[in-house]
Coordinates of C-alpha atoms in Angstrom, one line a residue:
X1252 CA 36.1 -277.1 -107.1
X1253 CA 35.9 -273.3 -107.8
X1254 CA 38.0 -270.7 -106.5
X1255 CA 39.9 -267.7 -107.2
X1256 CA 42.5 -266.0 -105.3
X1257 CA 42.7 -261.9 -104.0
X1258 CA 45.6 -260.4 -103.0
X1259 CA 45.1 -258.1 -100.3
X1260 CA 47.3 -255.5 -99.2
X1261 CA 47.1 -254.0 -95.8
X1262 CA 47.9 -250.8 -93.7
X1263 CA 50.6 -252.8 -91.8
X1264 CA 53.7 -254.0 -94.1
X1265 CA 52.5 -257.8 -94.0
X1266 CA 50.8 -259.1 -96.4
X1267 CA 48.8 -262.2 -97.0
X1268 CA 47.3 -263.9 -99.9
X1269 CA 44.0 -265.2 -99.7
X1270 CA 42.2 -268.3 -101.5
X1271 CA 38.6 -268.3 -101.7
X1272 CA 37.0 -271.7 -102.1
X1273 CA 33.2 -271.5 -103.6
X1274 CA 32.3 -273.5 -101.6
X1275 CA 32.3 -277.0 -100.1
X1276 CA 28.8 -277.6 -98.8
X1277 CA 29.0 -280.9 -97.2
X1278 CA 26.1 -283.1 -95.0
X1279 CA 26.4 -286.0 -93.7
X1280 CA 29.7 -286.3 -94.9
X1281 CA 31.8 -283.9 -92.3
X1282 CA 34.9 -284.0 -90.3
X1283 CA 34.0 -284.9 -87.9
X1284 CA 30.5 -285.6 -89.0
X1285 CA 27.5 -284.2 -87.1
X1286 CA 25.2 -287.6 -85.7
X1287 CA 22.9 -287.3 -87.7
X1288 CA 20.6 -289.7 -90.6
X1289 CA 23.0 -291.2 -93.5
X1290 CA 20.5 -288.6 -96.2
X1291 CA 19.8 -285.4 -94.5
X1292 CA 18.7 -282.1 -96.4
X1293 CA 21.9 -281.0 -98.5
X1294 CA 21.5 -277.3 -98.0
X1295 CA 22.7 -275.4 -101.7
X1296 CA 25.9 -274.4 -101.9
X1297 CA 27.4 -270.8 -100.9
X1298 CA 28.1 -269.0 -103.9
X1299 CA 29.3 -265.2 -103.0
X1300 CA 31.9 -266.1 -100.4
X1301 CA 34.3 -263.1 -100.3
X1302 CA 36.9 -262.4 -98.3
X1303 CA 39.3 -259.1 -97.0
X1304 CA 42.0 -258.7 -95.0
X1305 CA 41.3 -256.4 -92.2
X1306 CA 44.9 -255.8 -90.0
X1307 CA 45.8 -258.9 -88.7
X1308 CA 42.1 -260.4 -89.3
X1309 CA 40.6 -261.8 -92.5
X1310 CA 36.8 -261.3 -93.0
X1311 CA 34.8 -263.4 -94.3
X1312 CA 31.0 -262.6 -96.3
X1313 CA 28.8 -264.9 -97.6
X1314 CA 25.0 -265.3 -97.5
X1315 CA 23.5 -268.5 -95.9
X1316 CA 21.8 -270.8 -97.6
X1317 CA 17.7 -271.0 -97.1
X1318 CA 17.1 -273.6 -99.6
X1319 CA 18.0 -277.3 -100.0
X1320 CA 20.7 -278.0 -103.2
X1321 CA 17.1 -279.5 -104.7
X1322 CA 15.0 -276.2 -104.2
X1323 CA 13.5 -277.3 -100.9
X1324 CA 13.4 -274.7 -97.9
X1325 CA 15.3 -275.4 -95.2
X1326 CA 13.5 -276.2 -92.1
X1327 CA 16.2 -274.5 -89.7
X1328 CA 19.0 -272.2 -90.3
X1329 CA 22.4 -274.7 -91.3
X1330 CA 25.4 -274.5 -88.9
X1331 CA 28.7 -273.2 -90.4
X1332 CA 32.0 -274.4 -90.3
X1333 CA 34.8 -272.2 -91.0
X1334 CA 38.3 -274.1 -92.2
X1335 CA 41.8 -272.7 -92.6
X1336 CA 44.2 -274.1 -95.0
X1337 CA 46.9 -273.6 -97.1
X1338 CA 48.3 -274.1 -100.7
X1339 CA 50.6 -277.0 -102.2
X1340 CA 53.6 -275.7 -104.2
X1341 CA 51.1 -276.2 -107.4
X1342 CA 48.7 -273.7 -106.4
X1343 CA 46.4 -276.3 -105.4
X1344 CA 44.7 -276.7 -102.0
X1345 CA 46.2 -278.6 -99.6
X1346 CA 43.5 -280.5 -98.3
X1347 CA 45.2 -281.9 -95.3
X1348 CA 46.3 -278.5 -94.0
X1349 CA 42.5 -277.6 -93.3
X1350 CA 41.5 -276.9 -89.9
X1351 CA 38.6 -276.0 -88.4
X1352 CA 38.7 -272.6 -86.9
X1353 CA 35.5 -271.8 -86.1
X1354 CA 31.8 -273.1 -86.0
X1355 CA 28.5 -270.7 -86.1
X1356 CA 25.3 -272.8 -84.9
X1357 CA 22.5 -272.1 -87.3
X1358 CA 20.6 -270.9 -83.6
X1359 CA 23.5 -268.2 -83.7
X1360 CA 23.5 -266.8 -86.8
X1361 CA 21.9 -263.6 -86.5
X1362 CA 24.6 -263.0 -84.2
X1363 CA 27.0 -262.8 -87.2
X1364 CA 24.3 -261.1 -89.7
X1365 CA 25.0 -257.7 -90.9
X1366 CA 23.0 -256.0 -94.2
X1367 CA 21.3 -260.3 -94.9
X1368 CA 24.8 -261.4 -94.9
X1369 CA 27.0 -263.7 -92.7
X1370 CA 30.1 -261.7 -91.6
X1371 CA 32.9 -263.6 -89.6
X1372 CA 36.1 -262.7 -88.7
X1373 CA 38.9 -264.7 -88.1
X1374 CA 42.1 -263.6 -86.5
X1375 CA 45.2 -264.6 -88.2
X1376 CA 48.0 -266.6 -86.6
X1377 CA 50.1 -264.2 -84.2
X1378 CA 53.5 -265.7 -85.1
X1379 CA 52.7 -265.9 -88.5
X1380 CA 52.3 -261.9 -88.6
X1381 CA 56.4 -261.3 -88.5
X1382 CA 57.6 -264.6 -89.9
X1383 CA 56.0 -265.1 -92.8
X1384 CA 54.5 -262.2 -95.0
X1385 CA 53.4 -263.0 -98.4
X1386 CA 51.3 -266.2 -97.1
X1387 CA 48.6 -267.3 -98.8
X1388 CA 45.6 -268.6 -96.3
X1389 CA 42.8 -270.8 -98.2
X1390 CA 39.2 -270.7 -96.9
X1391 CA 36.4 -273.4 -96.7
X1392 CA 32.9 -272.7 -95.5
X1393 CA 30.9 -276.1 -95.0
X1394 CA 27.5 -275.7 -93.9
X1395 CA 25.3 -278.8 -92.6
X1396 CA 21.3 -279.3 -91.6
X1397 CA 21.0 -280.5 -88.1
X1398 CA 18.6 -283.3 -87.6
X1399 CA 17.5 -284.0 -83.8
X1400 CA 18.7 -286.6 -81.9
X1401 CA 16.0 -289.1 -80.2
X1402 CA 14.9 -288.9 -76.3
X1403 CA 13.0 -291.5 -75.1
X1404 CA 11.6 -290.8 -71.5
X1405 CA 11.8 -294.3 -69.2
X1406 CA 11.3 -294.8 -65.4
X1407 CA 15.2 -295.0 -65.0
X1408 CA 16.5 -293.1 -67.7
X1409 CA 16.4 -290.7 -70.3
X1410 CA 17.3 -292.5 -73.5
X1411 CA 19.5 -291.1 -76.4
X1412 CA 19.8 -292.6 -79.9
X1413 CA 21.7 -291.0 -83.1
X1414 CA 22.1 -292.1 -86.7
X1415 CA 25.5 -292.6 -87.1
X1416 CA 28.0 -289.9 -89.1
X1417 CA 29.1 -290.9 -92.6
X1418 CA 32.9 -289.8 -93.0
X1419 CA 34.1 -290.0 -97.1
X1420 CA 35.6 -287.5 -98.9
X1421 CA 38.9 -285.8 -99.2
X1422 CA 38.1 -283.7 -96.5
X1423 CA 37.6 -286.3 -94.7
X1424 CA 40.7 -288.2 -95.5
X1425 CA 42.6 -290.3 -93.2
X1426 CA 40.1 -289.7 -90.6
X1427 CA 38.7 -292.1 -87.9
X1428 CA 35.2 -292.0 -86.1
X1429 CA 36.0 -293.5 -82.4
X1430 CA 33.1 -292.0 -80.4
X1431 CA 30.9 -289.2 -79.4
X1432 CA 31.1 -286.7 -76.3
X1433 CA 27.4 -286.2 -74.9
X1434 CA 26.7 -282.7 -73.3
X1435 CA 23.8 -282.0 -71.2
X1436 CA 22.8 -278.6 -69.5
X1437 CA 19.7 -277.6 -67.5
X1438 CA 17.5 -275.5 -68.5
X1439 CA 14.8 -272.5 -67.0
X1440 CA 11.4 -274.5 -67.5
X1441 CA 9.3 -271.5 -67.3
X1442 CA 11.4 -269.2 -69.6
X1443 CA 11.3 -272.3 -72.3
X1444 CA 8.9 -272.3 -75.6
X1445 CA 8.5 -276.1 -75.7
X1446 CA 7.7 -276.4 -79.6
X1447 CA 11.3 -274.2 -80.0
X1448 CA 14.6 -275.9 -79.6
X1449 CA 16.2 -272.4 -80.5
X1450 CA 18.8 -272.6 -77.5
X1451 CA 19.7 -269.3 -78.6
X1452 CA 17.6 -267.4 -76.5
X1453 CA 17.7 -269.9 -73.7
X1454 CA 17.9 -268.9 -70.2
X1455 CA 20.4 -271.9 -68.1
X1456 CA 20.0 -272.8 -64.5
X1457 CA 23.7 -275.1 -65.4
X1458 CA 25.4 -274.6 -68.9
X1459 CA 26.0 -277.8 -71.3
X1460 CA 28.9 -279.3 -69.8
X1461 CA 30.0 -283.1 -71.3
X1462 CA 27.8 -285.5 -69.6
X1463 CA 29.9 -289.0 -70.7
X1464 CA 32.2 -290.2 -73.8
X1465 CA 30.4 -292.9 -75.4
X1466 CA 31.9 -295.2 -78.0
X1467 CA 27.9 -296.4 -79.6
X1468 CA 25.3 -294.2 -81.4
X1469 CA 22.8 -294.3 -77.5
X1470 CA 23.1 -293.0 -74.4
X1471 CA 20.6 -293.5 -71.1
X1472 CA 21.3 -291.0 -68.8
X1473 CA 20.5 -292.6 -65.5
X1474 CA 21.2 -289.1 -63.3
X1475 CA 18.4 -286.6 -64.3
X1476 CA 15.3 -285.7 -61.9
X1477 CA 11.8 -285.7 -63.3
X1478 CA 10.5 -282.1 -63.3
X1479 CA 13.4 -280.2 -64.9
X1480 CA 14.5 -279.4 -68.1
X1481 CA 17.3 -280.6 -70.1
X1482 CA 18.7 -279.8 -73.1
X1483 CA 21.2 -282.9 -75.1
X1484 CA 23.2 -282.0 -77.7
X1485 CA 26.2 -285.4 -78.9
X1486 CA 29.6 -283.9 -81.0
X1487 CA 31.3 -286.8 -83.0
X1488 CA 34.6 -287.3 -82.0
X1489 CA 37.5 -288.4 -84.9
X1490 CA 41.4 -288.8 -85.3
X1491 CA 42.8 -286.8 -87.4
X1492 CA 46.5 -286.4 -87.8
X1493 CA 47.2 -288.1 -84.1
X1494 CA 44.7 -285.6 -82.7
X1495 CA 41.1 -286.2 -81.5
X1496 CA 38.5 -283.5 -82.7
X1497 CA 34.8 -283.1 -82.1
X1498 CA 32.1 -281.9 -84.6
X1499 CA 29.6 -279.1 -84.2
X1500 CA 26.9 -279.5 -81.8
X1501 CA 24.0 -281.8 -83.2
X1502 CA 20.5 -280.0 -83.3
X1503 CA 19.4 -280.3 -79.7
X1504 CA 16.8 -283.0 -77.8
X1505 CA 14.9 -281.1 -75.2
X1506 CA 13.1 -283.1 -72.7
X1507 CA 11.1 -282.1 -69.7
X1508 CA 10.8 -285.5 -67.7
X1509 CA 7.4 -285.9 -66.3
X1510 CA 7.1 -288.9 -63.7
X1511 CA 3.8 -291.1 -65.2
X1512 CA 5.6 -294.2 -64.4
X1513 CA 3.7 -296.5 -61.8
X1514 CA 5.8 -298.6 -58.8
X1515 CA 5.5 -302.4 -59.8
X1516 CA 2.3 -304.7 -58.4
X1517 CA 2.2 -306.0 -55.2
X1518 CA 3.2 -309.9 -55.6
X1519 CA 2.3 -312.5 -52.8
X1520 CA -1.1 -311.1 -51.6
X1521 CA -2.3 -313.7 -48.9
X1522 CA -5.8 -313.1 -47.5
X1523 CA -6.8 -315.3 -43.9
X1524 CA -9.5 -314.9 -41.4
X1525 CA -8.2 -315.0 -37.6
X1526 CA -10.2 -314.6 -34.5
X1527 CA -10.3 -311.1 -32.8
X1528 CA -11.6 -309.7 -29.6
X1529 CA -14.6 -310.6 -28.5
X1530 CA -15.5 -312.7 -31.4
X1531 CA -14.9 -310.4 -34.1
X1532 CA -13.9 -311.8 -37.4
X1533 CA -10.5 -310.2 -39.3
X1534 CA -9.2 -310.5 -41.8
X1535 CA -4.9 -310.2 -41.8
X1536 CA -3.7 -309.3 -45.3
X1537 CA 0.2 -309.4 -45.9
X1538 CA 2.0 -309.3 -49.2
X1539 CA 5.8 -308.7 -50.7
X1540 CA 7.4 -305.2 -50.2
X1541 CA 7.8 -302.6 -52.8
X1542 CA 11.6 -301.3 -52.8
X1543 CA 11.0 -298.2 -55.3
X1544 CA 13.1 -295.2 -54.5
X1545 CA 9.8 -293.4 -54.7
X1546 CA 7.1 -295.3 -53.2
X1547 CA 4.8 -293.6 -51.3
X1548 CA 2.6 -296.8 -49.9
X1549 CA -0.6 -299.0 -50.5
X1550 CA -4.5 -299.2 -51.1
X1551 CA -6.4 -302.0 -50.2
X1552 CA -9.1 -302.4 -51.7
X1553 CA -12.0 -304.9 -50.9
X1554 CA -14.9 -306.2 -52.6
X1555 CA -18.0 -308.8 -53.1
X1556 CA -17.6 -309.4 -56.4
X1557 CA -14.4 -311.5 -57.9
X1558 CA -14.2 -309.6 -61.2
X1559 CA -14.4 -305.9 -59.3
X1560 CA -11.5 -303.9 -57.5
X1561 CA -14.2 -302.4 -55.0
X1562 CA -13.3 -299.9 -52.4
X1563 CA -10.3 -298.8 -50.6
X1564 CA -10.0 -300.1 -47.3
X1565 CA -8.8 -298.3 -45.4
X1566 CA -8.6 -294.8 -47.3
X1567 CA -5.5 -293.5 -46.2
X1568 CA -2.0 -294.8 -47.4
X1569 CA -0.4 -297.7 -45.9
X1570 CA 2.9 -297.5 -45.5
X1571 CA 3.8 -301.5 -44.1
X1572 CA 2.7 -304.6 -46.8
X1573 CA 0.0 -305.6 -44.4
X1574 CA -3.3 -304.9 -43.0
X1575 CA -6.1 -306.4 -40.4
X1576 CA -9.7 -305.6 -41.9
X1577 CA -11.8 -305.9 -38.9
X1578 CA -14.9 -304.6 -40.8
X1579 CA -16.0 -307.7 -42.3
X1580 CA -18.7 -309.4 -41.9
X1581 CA -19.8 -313.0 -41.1
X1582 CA -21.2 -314.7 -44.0
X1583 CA -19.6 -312.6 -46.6
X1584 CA -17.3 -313.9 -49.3
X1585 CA -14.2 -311.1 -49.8
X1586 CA -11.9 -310.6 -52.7
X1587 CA -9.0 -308.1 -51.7
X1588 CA -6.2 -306.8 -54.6
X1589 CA -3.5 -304.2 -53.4
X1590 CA -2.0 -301.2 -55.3
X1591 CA 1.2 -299.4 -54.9
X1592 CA 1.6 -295.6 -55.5
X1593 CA 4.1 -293.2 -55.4
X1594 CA 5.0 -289.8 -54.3
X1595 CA 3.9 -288.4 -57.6
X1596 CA 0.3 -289.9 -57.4
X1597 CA 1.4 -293.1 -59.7
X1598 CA -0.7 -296.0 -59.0
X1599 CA 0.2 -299.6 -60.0
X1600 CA -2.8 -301.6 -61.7
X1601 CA -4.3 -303.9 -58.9
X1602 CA -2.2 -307.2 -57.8
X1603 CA -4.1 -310.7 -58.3
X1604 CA -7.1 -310.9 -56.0
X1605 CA -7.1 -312.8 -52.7
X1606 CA -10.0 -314.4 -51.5
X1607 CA -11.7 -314.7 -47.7
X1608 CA -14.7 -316.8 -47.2
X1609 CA -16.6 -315.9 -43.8
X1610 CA -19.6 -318.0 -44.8
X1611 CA -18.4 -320.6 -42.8
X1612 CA -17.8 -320.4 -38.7
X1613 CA -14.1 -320.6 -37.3
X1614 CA -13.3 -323.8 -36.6

């Protein structure tokens, strides 16, 4: 690994050395690792990471990576991970001591871009300002591609799946994946570019706030309403040292939920003729009930013709699982099929047909 080390000297009478690693660029490989595909894009490495001592802060410069290590351009801006660590007595890094201190979502980088550079600064330990002058701080800057995670819209849930982390390395040594923290915020729909998921710019009816801990790579989220907008984002969660810590964000799923789902057939349609006043012939329909949070109510629909849905009878909605036709007509031959729908216009496809033969007098 390459690095040098600048002694800085500052107004105040601490000073602090500073260690300068060029520069770990890890994917797929983090600690904590970001859920993402085994053999993501491996953005190239930083090469001009400098750093200065600025009063009791340390600033970091260093430009951001637009190309894969292979020559490829990135797709999206690479989130950054800022580590402090510290030095074994041999001048060596100590790669247990790192800690993450800060991470930049690629979304958020021109937040920290000054002159086509990254600038961050990170504020030095209070209690070591007094107590220990003459420390030496080492710097890692690991940047990683974000690949989305999978949403799969279903009639009762919103379904999330993630490739899961691969953790290797000494960074990552000693280090044990046990889960992943799933956040979920909502979203303006009508301030939202839907080919963006730049969250950036986003305007939030409710912030991300953690939705469940989940020990697998999936999710269905059970509690979201069709119409709005959500936006998913899963952090790894590992032990290290005794301590649980979470990854970056993972790119972002944005889904929009749109109800297309239809209520289930009708089952048990029964079709008789009974008498009716003053001779009339009816027909009394009855079937099974639909139990859909949703459901709005049934067509019937009746025709002359087995292999033909025919036309609603009557037009409006019914809201019960039965019906008397009493528009029938003697020597006719009826086939009848029912259809649920809901309250966002869903229909179901047409139950199995029942059949009335008024050919025949009642007996």
């Amino acid at each position: 690994m390459n690095g040098r080390r600048t002694i800085l000297h500052c107004k105040q009478r601490f000073d602090f050395r500073i260690l300068m690693l060029f520069f770990l660029t890890l994917c797929g490989c983090g600690a904590p690792g970001e859920p993402q595909p085994p053999s993501p894009p491996i953005p190239a490495p930083i090469t001009d990471l400098t750093a200065h001592q600025q009063g009791n802060r340390v600033q970091l410069v260093f430009t951001l990576p637009s190309r894969t290590a292979s020559g490829e351009r990135l797709a999206e801006r690479p989130a950054m991970e800022i580590f402090r660590g510290s030095l074994r007595p041999n001048g060596s890094p100590d790669n247990k001591s790192f800690k993450l201190v800060y991470t930049i979502p690629g979304a958020l980088a021109d937040a920290h871009t000054a002159e086509g550079k990254i600038q961050f600064s990170d504020p030095l330990p209070p209690e070591d300002m007094p107590t220990r002058p003459g420390t030496t701080y080492a710097y890692r800057v690991r940047t990683r591609a974000s690949k989305k995670l999978n949403a799969r819209v279903t009639q009762n849930a919103i379904e999330l799946s993630w490739p899961v982390p691969a953790l290797g390395g000494a960074q990552n040594a000693g280090e044990t994946l046990v889960g992943y923290h799933v956040y979920r915020g909502e979203l303006e729909t009508t301030a939202l570019n839907p080919a963006s998921d730049d969250l950036s710019q986003a305007k939030w009816k409710s912030p991300p706030g953690l939705l469940s801990p989940v020990e697998s790579n999936s999710y269905h989220d059970t509690s979201f309403d069709f119409g709005k907008t959500y936006a998913y984002q899963v952090r790894s969660v590992v032990i290290a040292e005794g301590n649980p810590v979470e990854s970056d964000d993972s790119a972002p799923a944005i889904v929009t939920p749109r109800d297309t789902f239809p209520p289930a057939v009708p089952q048990n349609v029964v079709a008789a003729e009974i008498p009716g006043a003053d001779g009339v012939r009816v027909v009394d329909l009855s079937w099974s009930i639909n139990v859909e949070s949703d459901f709005a109510g049934y067509r019937v629909y009746r025709s002359e013709k087995p292999d033909e849905r025919g036309q609603p009878v009557p037009i409006e909605l019914l809201l019960s699982p039965s019906y008397r036709d009493s528009t029938v007509q003697p020597g006719h031959r009826y086939w009848y099929v029912v259809t649920a729908v809901d309250r966002a216009g869903n229909e179901s496809v047409p139950s199995e047909p029942a059949a009335v033969d008024l050919t025949q007098p009642l007996p």
